[in-house]
Coordinates of C-alpha atoms in Angstrom, one line a residue:
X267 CA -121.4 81.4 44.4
X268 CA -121.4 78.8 41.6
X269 CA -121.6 75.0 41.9
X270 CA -119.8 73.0 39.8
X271 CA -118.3 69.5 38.3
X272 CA -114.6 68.7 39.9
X273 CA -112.0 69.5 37.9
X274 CA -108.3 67.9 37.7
X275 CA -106.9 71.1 38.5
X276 CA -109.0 71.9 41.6
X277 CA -107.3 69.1 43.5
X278 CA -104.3 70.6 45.7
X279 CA -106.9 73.2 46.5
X280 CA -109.0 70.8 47.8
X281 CA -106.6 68.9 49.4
X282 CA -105.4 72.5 51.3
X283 CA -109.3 72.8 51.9
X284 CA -109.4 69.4 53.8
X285 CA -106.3 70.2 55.9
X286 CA -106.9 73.8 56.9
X287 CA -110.6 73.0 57.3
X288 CA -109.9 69.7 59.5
X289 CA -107.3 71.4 61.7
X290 CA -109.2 75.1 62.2
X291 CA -112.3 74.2 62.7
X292 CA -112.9 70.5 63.5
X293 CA -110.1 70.9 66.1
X294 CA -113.2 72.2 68.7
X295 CA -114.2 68.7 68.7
X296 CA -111.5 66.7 68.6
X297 CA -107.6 66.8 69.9
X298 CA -104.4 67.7 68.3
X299 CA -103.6 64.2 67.6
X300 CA -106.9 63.4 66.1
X301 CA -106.9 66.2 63.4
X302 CA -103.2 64.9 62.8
X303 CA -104.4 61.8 62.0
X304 CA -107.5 62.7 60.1
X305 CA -105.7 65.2 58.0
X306 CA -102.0 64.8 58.0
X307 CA -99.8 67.1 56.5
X308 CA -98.2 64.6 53.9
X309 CA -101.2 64.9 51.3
X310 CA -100.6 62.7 48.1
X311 CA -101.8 65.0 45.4
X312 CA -102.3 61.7 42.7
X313 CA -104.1 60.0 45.3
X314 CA -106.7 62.8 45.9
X315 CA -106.9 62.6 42.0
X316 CA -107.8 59.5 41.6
X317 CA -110.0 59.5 44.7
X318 CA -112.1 62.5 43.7
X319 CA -112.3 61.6 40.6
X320 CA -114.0 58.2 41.1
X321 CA -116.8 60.0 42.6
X322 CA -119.5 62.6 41.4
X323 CA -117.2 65.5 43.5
X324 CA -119.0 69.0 43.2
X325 CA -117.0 72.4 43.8
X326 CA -118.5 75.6 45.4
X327 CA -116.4 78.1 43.7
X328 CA -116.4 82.0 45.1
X329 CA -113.9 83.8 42.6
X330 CA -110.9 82.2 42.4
X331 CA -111.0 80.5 45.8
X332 CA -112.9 77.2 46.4
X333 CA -115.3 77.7 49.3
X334 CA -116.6 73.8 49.6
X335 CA -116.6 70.5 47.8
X336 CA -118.7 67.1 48.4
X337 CA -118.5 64.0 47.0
X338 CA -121.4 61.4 46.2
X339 CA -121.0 57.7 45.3
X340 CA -123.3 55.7 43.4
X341 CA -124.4 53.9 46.7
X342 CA -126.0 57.2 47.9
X343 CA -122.8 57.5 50.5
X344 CA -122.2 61.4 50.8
X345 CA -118.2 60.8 51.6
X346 CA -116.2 63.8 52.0
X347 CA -117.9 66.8 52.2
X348 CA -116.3 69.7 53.4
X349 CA -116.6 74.2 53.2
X350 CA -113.5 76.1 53.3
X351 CA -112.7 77.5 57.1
X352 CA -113.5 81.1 56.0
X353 CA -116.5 80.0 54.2
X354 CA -118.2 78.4 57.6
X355 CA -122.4 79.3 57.8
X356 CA -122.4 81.1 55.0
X357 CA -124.5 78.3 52.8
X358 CA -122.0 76.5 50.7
X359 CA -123.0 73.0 52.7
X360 CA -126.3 73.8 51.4
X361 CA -125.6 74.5 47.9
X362 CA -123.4 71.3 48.1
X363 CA -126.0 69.2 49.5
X364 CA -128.5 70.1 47.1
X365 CA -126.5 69.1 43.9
X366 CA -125.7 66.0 45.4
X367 CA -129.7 65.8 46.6
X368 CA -130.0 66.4 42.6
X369 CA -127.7 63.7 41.0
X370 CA -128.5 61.6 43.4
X371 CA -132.2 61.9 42.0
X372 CA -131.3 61.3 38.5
X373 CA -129.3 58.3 39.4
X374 CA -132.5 56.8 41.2
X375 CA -130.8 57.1 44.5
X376 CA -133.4 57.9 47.1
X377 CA -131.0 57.3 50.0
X378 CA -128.2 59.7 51.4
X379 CA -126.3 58.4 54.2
X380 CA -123.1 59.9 55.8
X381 CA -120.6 59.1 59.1
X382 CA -120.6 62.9 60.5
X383 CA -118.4 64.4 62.7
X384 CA -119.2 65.6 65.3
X385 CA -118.4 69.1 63.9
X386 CA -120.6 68.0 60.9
X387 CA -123.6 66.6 62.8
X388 CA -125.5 69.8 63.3
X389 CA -125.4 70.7 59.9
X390 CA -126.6 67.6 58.6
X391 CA -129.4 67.2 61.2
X392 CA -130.4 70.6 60.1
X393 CA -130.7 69.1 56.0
X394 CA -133.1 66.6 57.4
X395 CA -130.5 63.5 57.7
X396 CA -131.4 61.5 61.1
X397 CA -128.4 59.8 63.2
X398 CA -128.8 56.5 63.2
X399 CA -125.8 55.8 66.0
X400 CA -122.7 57.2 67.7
X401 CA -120.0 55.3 66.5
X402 CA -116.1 55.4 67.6
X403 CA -113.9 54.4 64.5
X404 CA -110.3 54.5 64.2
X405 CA -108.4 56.1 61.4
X406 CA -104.3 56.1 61.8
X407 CA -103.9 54.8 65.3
X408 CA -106.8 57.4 66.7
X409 CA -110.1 56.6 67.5
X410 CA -113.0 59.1 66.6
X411 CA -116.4 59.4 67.7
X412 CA -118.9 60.1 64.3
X413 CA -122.5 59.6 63.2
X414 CA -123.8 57.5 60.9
X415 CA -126.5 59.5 59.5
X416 CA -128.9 58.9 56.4
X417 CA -131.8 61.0 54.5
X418 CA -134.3 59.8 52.3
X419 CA -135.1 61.5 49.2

């Protein structure tokens, strides 16, 4: 598995990524009408540009398919971060996490923080982030339950 810069081209693949993930396996902790809300199905491609592109976005790449991508800003927020629904446990998050870890390092960050799901939560406890609350937010007309979380580094 490789690791590598965003590209302009990965970006309907990532934006299938985020759907498929959000509605096959984040739908164990959260209802029908939350993953529609979270991910709907009218994705604006030129938006996801833009948007992953303004961030330090890294790509786990397995052959041609993308198996995970996370995004880091230059405040140390860790803001979408997601592996591929047939990639789950197999240790993309953890390749992800540690080039973040790594630019984050050579931007003089030396604070990750996050708002997990509750799908995401384990997996980030388990990297060494702590929760710092349970917080319900709301996000087209549904509320969700998430968790602020932050790691020093």
């Amino acid at each position: 598995m490789k690791i590598r810069n965003y590209e302009i081209g990965d970006t309907e693949k990532i934006a299938k990524l985020f759907y498929d993930t959000v509605h096959e396996v984040n739908i164990r902790d959260y209802t029908t009408a939350q993953v529609n809300a979270w991910a709907p199905a009218d994705t604006d491609i030129e938006i996801w540009m833009q948007s992953l592109s303004s961030k330090f976005t890294f790509v786990a790449e397995e052959g041609d398919t993308i198996a995970g991508f996370g995004e880091l800003e230059v405040s140390g927020h860790i803001d979408r971060f997601y592996s591929h629904k047939d990639f789950q446990r197999q240790g993309v998050g953890r390749l992800i996490l540690k080039q973040i870890e790594s630019k984050a390092k050579d931007l003089g960050i030396n604070k990750l923080f996050t708002e997990a799901s509750i799908t995401a939560r384990p997996f980030f406890e388990s990297q060494g982030f702590m929760v710092i609350r349970k917080q319900e937010v709301e996000r087209r007309g549904q509320k969700f339950i998430n968790f602020p979380m932050e790691k020093n580094i």
